Amino acid sequence: MKALIQRVSRADVTIAGKSVGHIRKGILVFLGVEKGDAEKDLTYVVKKVVSLRVFSDNEGRMNLPVKDTGGEVLVVSQFTLAADCRKGNRPSFDRAETPEKAKAMYERAIAMISREGISVSSGEFAADMQVSLVNDGPVTFLLDSRS
């Protein structure tokens, strides 16, 4: 499972011009589910999203996790994170999990983050979405549960 996380001052997801998810200060998570991902992969990524210390403390050091700052999380499904671009010029998506399994894991990720007491918004699985954000820093991390 791969997750591209960005510390943001705001982020918004729209579908056909209508906002379906938005946050103020927090973390935007693009989540990609790969074939073979299991509960341990999901648990690893969710734990990192809620616990990674990427927000500044009183001394200006990245030392606080989103759950300690009152920040929010926006989760957007992103199957293209499973792309293999090593061969040729057309990405291969053979590593991406089937839509049914990926959707179930995506929805579980949202529920697990919410259970941590964090306000969570989301996009719509498999929809044509437009994502706008203001990356704060910029601060961006790529998580891979298999690395």
N, CA and C of each residue as an Amber inpcrd file, in Angstrom:
protein
   441
   0.8550000  -1.1680000   0.0000000   0.0000000   0.0000000   0.0000000
   0.8980000   1.2270000   0.0000000   0.5390000   2.1710000  -0.8210000
   1.3020000   3.4080000  -0.8830000   0.4010000   4.5760000  -0.5010000
   1.0180000   5.5220000   0.1870000   0.3000000   6.7350000   0.5560000
   1.2290000   7.9170000   0.3500000   0.7860000   8.8630000  -0.4270000
   1.4910000  10.1200000  -0.5850000   0.8020000  11.0900000   0.3610000
   1.5320000  11.5790000   1.3610000   0.9070000  12.4830000   2.3250000
   1.5440000  13.8590000   2.2160000   0.6900000  14.8520000   2.3170000
   1.1480000  16.2330000   2.2370000   0.5610000  17.0260000   3.3980000
   1.4150000  17.7800000   4.0640000   0.9310000  18.7030000   5.0850000
   0.3480000  19.8950000   4.3490000  -0.8970000  20.2250000   4.6530000
  -1.5860000  21.2820000   3.9150000  -2.1840000  22.3170000   4.8630000
  -2.3330000  23.5250000   4.3420000  -3.0840000  24.5400000   5.0940000
  -4.5560000  24.4940000   4.7050000  -4.8240000  23.8610000   3.5270000
  -6.2030000  23.5700000   3.1170000  -6.1550000  22.6280000   1.9260000
  -7.2380000  21.8730000   1.7610000  -7.3540000  20.9880000   0.6030000
  -8.8340000  20.7420000   0.3350000  -9.1490000  20.5150000  -0.9470000
 -10.5390000  20.3540000  -1.3540000 -10.6190000  19.3640000  -2.5160000
 -11.6480000  18.5460000  -2.5030000 -11.9150000  17.6100000  -3.5960000
 -13.2730000  17.9560000  -4.1770000 -13.3130000  18.1190000  -5.5060000
 -14.5870000  18.3840000  -6.1760000 -14.8430000  17.3240000  -7.2310000
 -16.1290000  17.0700000  -7.4520000 -16.5770000  16.1770000  -8.5150000
 -17.6540000  16.9310000  -9.2730000 -17.4550000  17.0940000 -10.5660000
 -18.3980000  17.8230000 -11.4170000 -18.7260000  19.2000000 -10.8300000
 -17.6960000  19.8780000 -10.3100000 -17.8650000  21.2290000  -9.7890000
 -18.4310000  21.3180000  -8.3800000 -18.7500000  20.1800000  -7.7560000
 -19.3310000  20.1810000  -6.4080000 -18.3030000  19.6650000  -5.4050000
 -18.0850000  20.4250000  -4.3330000 -17.1480000  20.0150000  -3.2920000
 -17.7030000  18.7970000  -2.5580000 -16.8970000  17.7400000  -2.4810000
 -17.3310000  16.5290000  -1.7750000 -16.5030000  16.2770000  -0.5200000
 -15.3680000  16.9350000  -0.4020000 -14.5290000  16.7950000   0.7720000
 -13.5730000  17.9570000   0.8710000 -13.4120000  18.4710000   2.0720000
 -12.4640000  19.5720000   2.2470000 -11.9640000  19.5870000   3.6930000
 -10.7570000  20.1080000   3.8490000 -10.1840000  20.2840000   5.1760000
  -9.4690000  21.6200000   5.2360000  -9.2680000  22.0560000   6.4610000
  -8.3870000  23.1890000   6.7010000  -7.0140000  22.5850000   7.0190000
  -6.2950000  23.1070000   7.9530000  -4.9610000  22.6130000   8.3090000
  -5.0010000  21.1160000   8.6090000  -4.0790000  20.3890000   7.9850000
  -4.0240000  18.9600000   8.2510000  -3.1890000  18.2210000   7.2430000
  -3.6140000  16.9820000   6.9530000  -2.8830000  16.1130000   6.0530000
  -3.7950000  15.6440000   4.9280000  -3.3080000  15.7790000   3.7120000
  -3.9610000  15.2200000   2.5340000  -3.2690000  13.8960000   2.2430000
  -4.0640000  12.8310000   2.1310000  -3.5240000  11.4980000   1.8830000
  -4.0520000  10.9900000   0.5480000  -3.1340000  10.7400000  -0.3890000
  -3.4790000  10.0320000  -1.6190000  -3.1510000   8.5720000  -1.3340000
  -4.1460000   7.6920000  -1.4030000  -3.9830000   6.3010000  -0.9970000
  -4.0960000   5.3660000  -2.1930000  -3.0490000   4.5560000  -2.3930000
  -3.0250000   3.5770000  -3.4780000  -2.9250000   2.1680000  -2.9190000
  -3.8800000   1.3150000  -3.2710000  -3.9050000  -0.0620000  -2.7830000
  -3.3710000  -0.9750000  -3.8830000  -2.4110000  -1.8220000  -3.5050000
  -1.7890000  -2.7280000  -4.4590000  -2.2170000  -4.1680000  -4.1950000
  -2.1300000  -4.9960000  -5.2230000  -2.4560000  -6.4130000  -5.0810000
  -1.6070000  -7.0070000  -3.9650000  -2.2590000  -7.7960000  -3.1310000
  -1.5530000  -8.4340000  -2.0240000  -1.5500000  -7.6290000  -0.7450000
  -2.0000000  -6.3760000  -0.7770000  -2.0550000  -5.6000000   0.4550000
  -3.0280000  -6.2660000   1.4220000  -2.6350000  -6.2910000   2.6890000
  -3.4230000  -6.9470000   3.7230000  -3.6710000  -5.9790000   4.8810000
  -4.3060000  -6.4870000   5.9140000  -4.6330000  -5.6820000   7.0910000
  -3.3800000  -5.0280000   7.6850000  -2.2650000  -5.7490000   7.6910000
  -1.0370000  -5.1770000   8.2650000  -0.5700000  -3.9600000   7.4790000
  -0.7750000  -3.9570000   6.1540000  -0.3940000  -2.8110000   5.3340000
  -1.2820000  -1.6130000   5.6600000  -2.5640000  -1.8770000   5.7950000
  -3.5180000  -0.8230000   6.1240000  -3.2140000  -0.2370000   7.5000000
  -2.9750000  -1.0990000   8.4730000  -2.6720000  -0.6490000   9.8350000
  -1.3990000   0.1950000   9.8580000  -0.3770000  -0.2390000   9.1270000
   0.8800000   0.5080000   9.0610000   0.6520000   1.9180000   8.5210000
  -0.0450000   2.0230000   7.3920000  -0.2470000   3.3290000   6.7650000
  -1.0930000   4.2370000   7.6590000  -2.1750000   3.7230000   8.2040000
  -3.0370000   4.5450000   9.0640000  -2.2690000   5.0170000  10.2970000
  -1.5100000   4.1200000  10.9050000  -0.7300000   4.5120000  12.0850000
   0.2430000   5.6330000  11.7430000   0.8980000   5.5290000  10.5920000
   1.8310000   6.5770000  10.1740000   1.1050000   7.9000000   9.9100000
  -0.0430000   7.8420000   9.2410000  -0.7870000   9.0670000   8.9260000
  -1.1540000   9.8140000  10.2030000  -1.6270000   9.0990000  11.2180000
  -2.0820000   9.7790000  12.4310000  -0.9510000  10.0930000  13.4000000
   0.2020000   9.4290000  13.2630000   1.2750000   9.5900000  14.2490000
   2.5280000  10.2830000  13.7480000   2.6900000  10.4110000  12.4290000
   3.9040000  11.0160000  11.8900000   4.0050000  12.4670000  12.3520000
   5.1350000  12.8110000  12.9180000   5.3160000  14.1520000  13.4990000
   5.7780000  15.1220000  12.4190000   4.8220000  15.7700000  11.7770000
   5.1150000  16.6540000  10.6520000   4.6660000  18.1010000  10.8840000
   4.1120000  18.3750000  12.0660000   3.6660000  19.7350000  12.3820000
   4.6100000  20.3560000  13.4070000   4.7820000  21.6580000  13.3140000
   5.7480000  22.3660000  14.1580000   5.2790000  22.4890000  15.5970000
   6.2360000  22.3380000  16.5140000   5.9700000  22.5880000  17.9280000
   6.2640000  24.0620000  18.2140000   6.2870000  24.4350000  19.4910000
   6.5250000  25.8370000  19.8760000   7.9080000  26.3340000  19.4950000
   8.8360000  25.4140000  19.2440000  10.1920000  25.7990000  18.8670000
  10.3920000  25.7730000  17.3560000   9.3220000  25.5110000  16.6090000
   9.4090000  25.5040000  15.1610000   9.9360000  24.2140000  14.5580000
  10.0640000  23.1690000  15.3780000  10.5520000  21.8810000  14.8890000
   9.3740000  20.9720000  14.5400000   9.5270000  20.2000000  13.4660000
   8.4810000  19.2250000  13.1310000   8.4960000  18.1550000  14.2120000
   7.5300000  18.2540000  15.1160000   7.5480000  17.3970000  16.2880000
   6.1620000  16.9440000  16.7230000   5.1100000  17.3830000  16.0140000
   3.7490000  17.0590000  16.4350000   2.9880000  16.3100000  15.3480000
   2.2280000  15.2810000  15.7280000   1.3760000  14.5970000  14.7600000
   0.0620000  15.3460000  14.5760000  -0.6370000  15.0460000  13.4980000
  -1.9010000  15.7170000  13.1880000  -2.8860000  15.6120000  14.3450000
  -2.9160000  14.4690000  15.0210000  -3.8960000  14.2870000  16.0860000
  -3.6310000  15.1840000  17.2910000  -2.4200000  15.7140000  17.4350000
  -2.1040000  16.6160000  18.5430000  -2.2700000  18.0870000  18.1870000
  -2.6190000  18.3860000  16.9440000  -2.7220000  19.7770000  16.5180000
  -4.1650000  20.2150000  16.2370000  -5.0980000  19.2760000  16.3310000
  -6.4700000  19.5890000  15.9580000  -6.6530000  19.6240000  14.4490000
  -5.6490000  19.1260000  13.7220000  -5.7190000  19.1090000  12.2670000
  -6.6900000  18.0640000  11.7540000  -6.9590000  18.1430000  10.4720000
  -7.9020000  17.2410000   9.8200000  -7.1650000  16.4010000   8.7840000
  -7.8290000  15.3620000   8.2870000  -7.2580000  14.5050000   7.2630000
  -8.2500000  14.3810000   6.1150000  -7.7350000  14.5110000   4.8970000
  -8.5210000  14.3030000   3.6800000  -7.9040000  13.1150000   2.9560000
  -8.6950000  12.0730000   2.7100000  -8.2100000  10.8620000   2.0540000
  -8.8030000  10.7840000   0.6510000  -7.9320000  10.5960000  -0.3380000
  -8.3370000  10.5240000  -1.7420000  -7.7660000   9.2390000  -2.3350000
  -8.6210000   8.4260000  -2.9460000  -8.1270000   7.1990000  -3.5830000
  -7.2730000   7.5750000  -4.7920000  -6.1680000   6.8430000  -4.9670000
  -5.2090000   7.1970000  -6.0080000  -4.5410000   5.9270000  -6.5310000
  -5.2650000   5.2050000  -7.3900000  -4.7370000   3.9320000  -7.8870000
  -3.4680000   4.1180000  -8.7000000  -3.2240000   5.3000000  -9.2260000
  -2.0330000   5.5100000 -10.0430000  -0.7430000   5.4210000  -9.2210000
  -0.8320000   5.4390000  -7.8940000   0.3620000   5.2320000  -7.0730000
   0.9080000   3.8200000  -7.2450000   0.0880000   2.9110000  -7.7410000
   0.5220000   1.5320000  -7.9700000   1.1350000   1.3510000  -9.3580000
   1.2570000   2.4130000 -10.1050000   1.7660000   2.3190000 -11.4760000
   3.2240000   1.8840000 -11.5240000   3.5360000   1.1360000 -12.5610000
   4.9090000   0.7540000 -12.8520000   5.3090000   1.5100000 -14.1230000
   6.2440000   2.4220000 -13.9930000   6.6650000   3.2660000 -15.1160000
   8.0650000   2.9110000 -15.6120000   8.5760000   1.7770000 -15.1950000
   9.9560000   1.4220000 -15.5360000  10.1300000   1.0500000 -17.0010000
   9.1230000   0.4760000 -17.6150000   9.2690000  -0.0350000 -18.9710000
   8.3860000   0.7620000 -19.9290000   8.9610000   1.2510000 -20.9930000
   8.1920000   1.9960000 -21.9850000   7.7100000   3.3310000 -21.4530000
   6.7340000   3.9090000 -22.1600000   6.2200000   5.2270000 -21.7910000
   4.7770000   5.2090000 -21.3050000   4.1460000   4.0360000 -21.3370000
   2.7740000   3.9230000 -20.8460000   2.8150000   3.2170000 -19.4920000
   2.3290000   3.8730000 -18.4390000   2.3380000   3.2260000 -17.1250000
   1.5140000   1.9390000 -17.1340000   2.0120000   0.9540000 -16.4070000
   1.2760000  -0.2970000 -16.2200000   0.6040000  -0.2500000 -14.8490000
  -0.6560000  -0.6320000 -14.8160000  -1.3980000  -0.6340000 -13.5570000
  -1.6840000  -2.0510000 -13.0810000  -0.8860000  -3.0140000 -13.5290000
  -1.0770000  -4.4090000 -13.1420000  -0.9560000  -4.6220000 -11.6380000
  -0.2140000  -3.7680000 -10.9680000  -0.0260000  -3.8990000  -9.5120000
  -1.2250000  -3.3890000  -8.7160000  -2.0870000  -2.6060000  -9.3320000
  -3.2280000  -2.0280000  -8.6080000  -4.2150000  -3.1330000  -8.2170000
  -4.7390000  -3.0250000  -7.0170000  -5.7240000  -3.9860000  -6.5230000
  -7.0250000  -3.8350000  -7.3000000  -7.8340000  -4.8850000  -7.3140000
  -9.1320000  -4.8150000  -7.9890000  -9.9670000  -3.7220000  -7.3380000
 -10.8410000  -3.0730000  -8.0880000 -11.6400000  -1.9860000  -7.5090000
 -12.4310000  -2.4000000  -6.2630000 -12.9810000  -3.5900000  -6.2450000
 -13.7870000  -4.0180000  -5.0990000 -12.9470000  -4.0950000  -3.8270000
 -11.7860000  -4.7300000  -3.9180000 -10.9140000  -4.8620000  -2.7480000
 -10.3060000  -3.5240000  -2.3610000  -9.9090000  -2.7450000  -3.3490000
  -9.3030000  -1.4420000  -3.0620000 -10.3040000  -0.5150000  -2.3810000
 -11.5380000  -0.5270000  -2.8450000 -12.5650000   0.3340000  -2.2360000
 -12.7920000  -0.0480000  -0.7790000 -12.8330000  -1.3380000  -0.4970000
 -13.0360000  -1.7910000   0.8830000 -11.8990000  -1.3130000   1.7800000
 -10.6650000  -1.3980000   1.2950000  -9.5220000  -0.9540000   2.1050000
  -9.5060000   0.5670000   2.2630000  -9.8690000   1.2630000   1.2070000
  -9.9560000   2.7300000   1.2550000 -10.9730000   3.1550000   2.3190000
 -12.1310000   2.5250000   2.3040000 -13.1750000   2.8720000   3.2750000
 -12.7590000   2.5020000   4.6950000 -12.0390000   1.3930000   4.8510000
 -11.5460000   1.0170000   6.1830000 -10.5100000   2.0150000   6.6740000
  -9.6590000   2.5040000   5.7800000  -8.6630000   3.5000000   6.1760000
  -9.3480000   4.7480000   6.7320000 -10.3700000   5.2100000   6.0540000
 -11.1160000   6.3920000   6.5080000 -11.7200000   6.1430000   7.8870000
 -12.3280000   4.9740000   8.0640000 -12.9540000   4.6370000   9.3480000
 -11.9090000   4.5430000  10.4620000 -10.7690000   3.9520000  10.1640000
  -9.7140000   3.8030000  11.1730000  -9.1520000   5.1560000  11.6000000
  -8.9680000   6.0600000  10.6620000  -8.4760000   7.4040000  11.0080000
  -9.5100000   8.1220000  11.8610000 -10.7710000   8.0030000  11.4950000
 -11.8540000   8.6350000  12.2470000 -11.9060000   8.1190000  13.6820000
 -11.6760000   6.8210000  13.8690000 -11.6960000   6.2350000  15.2160000
 -10.5810000   6.7840000  16.1050000  -9.5780000   7.3970000  15.4960000
  -8.5030000   8.0250000  16.2630000  -8.9180000   9.3980000  16.7930000
 -10.1570000   9.8030000  16.5070000 -10.6510000  11.0860000  16.9790000
 -10.2690000  12.2540000  16.0830000  -9.9060000  11.9490000  14.8580000
  -9.4940000  12.9740000  13.9000000 -10.6290000  13.2060000  12.9170000
 -10.9030000  14.4580000  12.6050000 -11.9160000  14.7980000  11.6100000
 -11.4020000  14.3810000  10.2290000 -12.1830000  13.5430000   9.5310000
 -11.7620000  13.0020000   8.2430000 -12.7800000  13.3450000   7.1710000
 -12.2790000  13.7830000   6.0240000 -13.0940000  13.9640000   4.8180000
 -12.5000000  13.0490000   3.7550000 -13.2460000  12.8590000   2.6830000
 -12.7210000  11.9800000   1.6330000 -13.2600000  12.3820000   0.2790000
 -12.5770000  11.8610000  -0.7140000 -13.0730000  11.9540000  -2.0690000
 -14.0660000  10.8200000  -2.2860000 -14.3410000  10.5280000  -3.5440000
 -15.2440000   9.4260000  -3.8820000 -14.4510000   8.3980000  -4.6770000
 -14.4520000   7.1750000  -4.2050000 -13.6580000   6.1290000  -4.8290000
 -14.0140000   5.9960000  -6.3100000 -12.9990000   5.9420000  -7.1590000
 -13.0970000   5.7220000  -8.6120000 -13.7960000   6.8450000  -9.3740000
 -14.0030000   7.9770000  -8.7270000 -14.6260000   9.1060000  -9.4090000
 -13.5640000   9.9530000 -10.0990000 -13.9870000  10.7490000 -11.0650000
 -13.1160000  11.7300000 -11.7030000 -13.1200000  12.9530000 -10.7950000
 -12.0600000  13.1090000 -10.0290000 -11.9970000  14.1500000  -9.0060000
 -10.9850000  15.2160000  -9.3800000 -11.2350000  16.4180000  -8.9130000
 -10.2730000  17.5000000  -9.0000000  -9.8780000  17.8220000  -7.5610000
  -8.5740000  17.8190000  -7.3250000  -8.0600000  18.0620000  -5.9830000
  -7.2840000  19.3630000  -5.9980000  -7.6300000  20.2560000  -5.0910000
  -6.8530000  21.4850000  -4.9420000  -6.3070000  21.5120000  -3.5220000
  -5.1080000  22.0640000  -3.3950000  -4.4790000  22.0750000  -2.0830000
  -3.4560000  23.1880000  -2.0080000  -3.1620000  23.5540000  -0.7810000
  -2.0370000  24.4280000  -0.5070000  -1.1050000  23.6180000   0.3800000
  -0.0090000  23.1450000  -0.2060000   0.9680000  22.3510000   0.5180000
   1.7190000  23.2950000   1.4400000   1.7080000  22.9980000   2.7300000
   2.3160000  23.8390000   3.7530000   3.7590000  23.4090000   3.9630000
   4.6950000  24.1760000   3.4440000   6.1070000  23.8670000   3.6370000
   6.9460000  24.1550000   2.4110000   6.9090000  23.3760000   1.3950000
   6.1100000  22.1670000   1.1920000   6.6410000  20.9940000   2.0200000
   5.7120000  20.1850000   2.5040000   6.0450000  18.9770000   3.2470000
   5.2810000  17.8260000   2.6050000   6.0210000  16.8680000   2.0380000
   5.4290000  15.7290000   1.3380000   6.2470000  14.4810000   1.6500000
   5.5390000  13.3730000   1.9470000   6.1960000  12.1010000   2.2240000
   5.5150000  10.9880000   1.4540000   6.3000000  10.0300000   0.9940000
   5.7630000   8.8450000   0.3360000   5.9330000   7.6710000   1.2900000
   4.8170000   7.0600000   1.6670000   4.8390000   5.8810000   2.5280000
   4.6060000   4.6550000   1.6800000   5.3500000   3.6070000   1.9430000
   5.1660000   2.3290000   1.2450000   5.1910000   1.2550000   2.3160000
   4.0690000   0.5900000   2.5170000   3.9680000  -0.3960000   3.5990000
   4.8770000  -1.5930000   3.3690000   5.4080000  -1.7530000   2.1770000
   6.2670000  -2.8990000   1.8630000   7.7530000  -2.5610000   1.9740000
   8.0670000  -1.3120000   2.2500000   9.4830000  -0.9090000   2.3560000
   9.9310000  -0.8700000   3.8060000
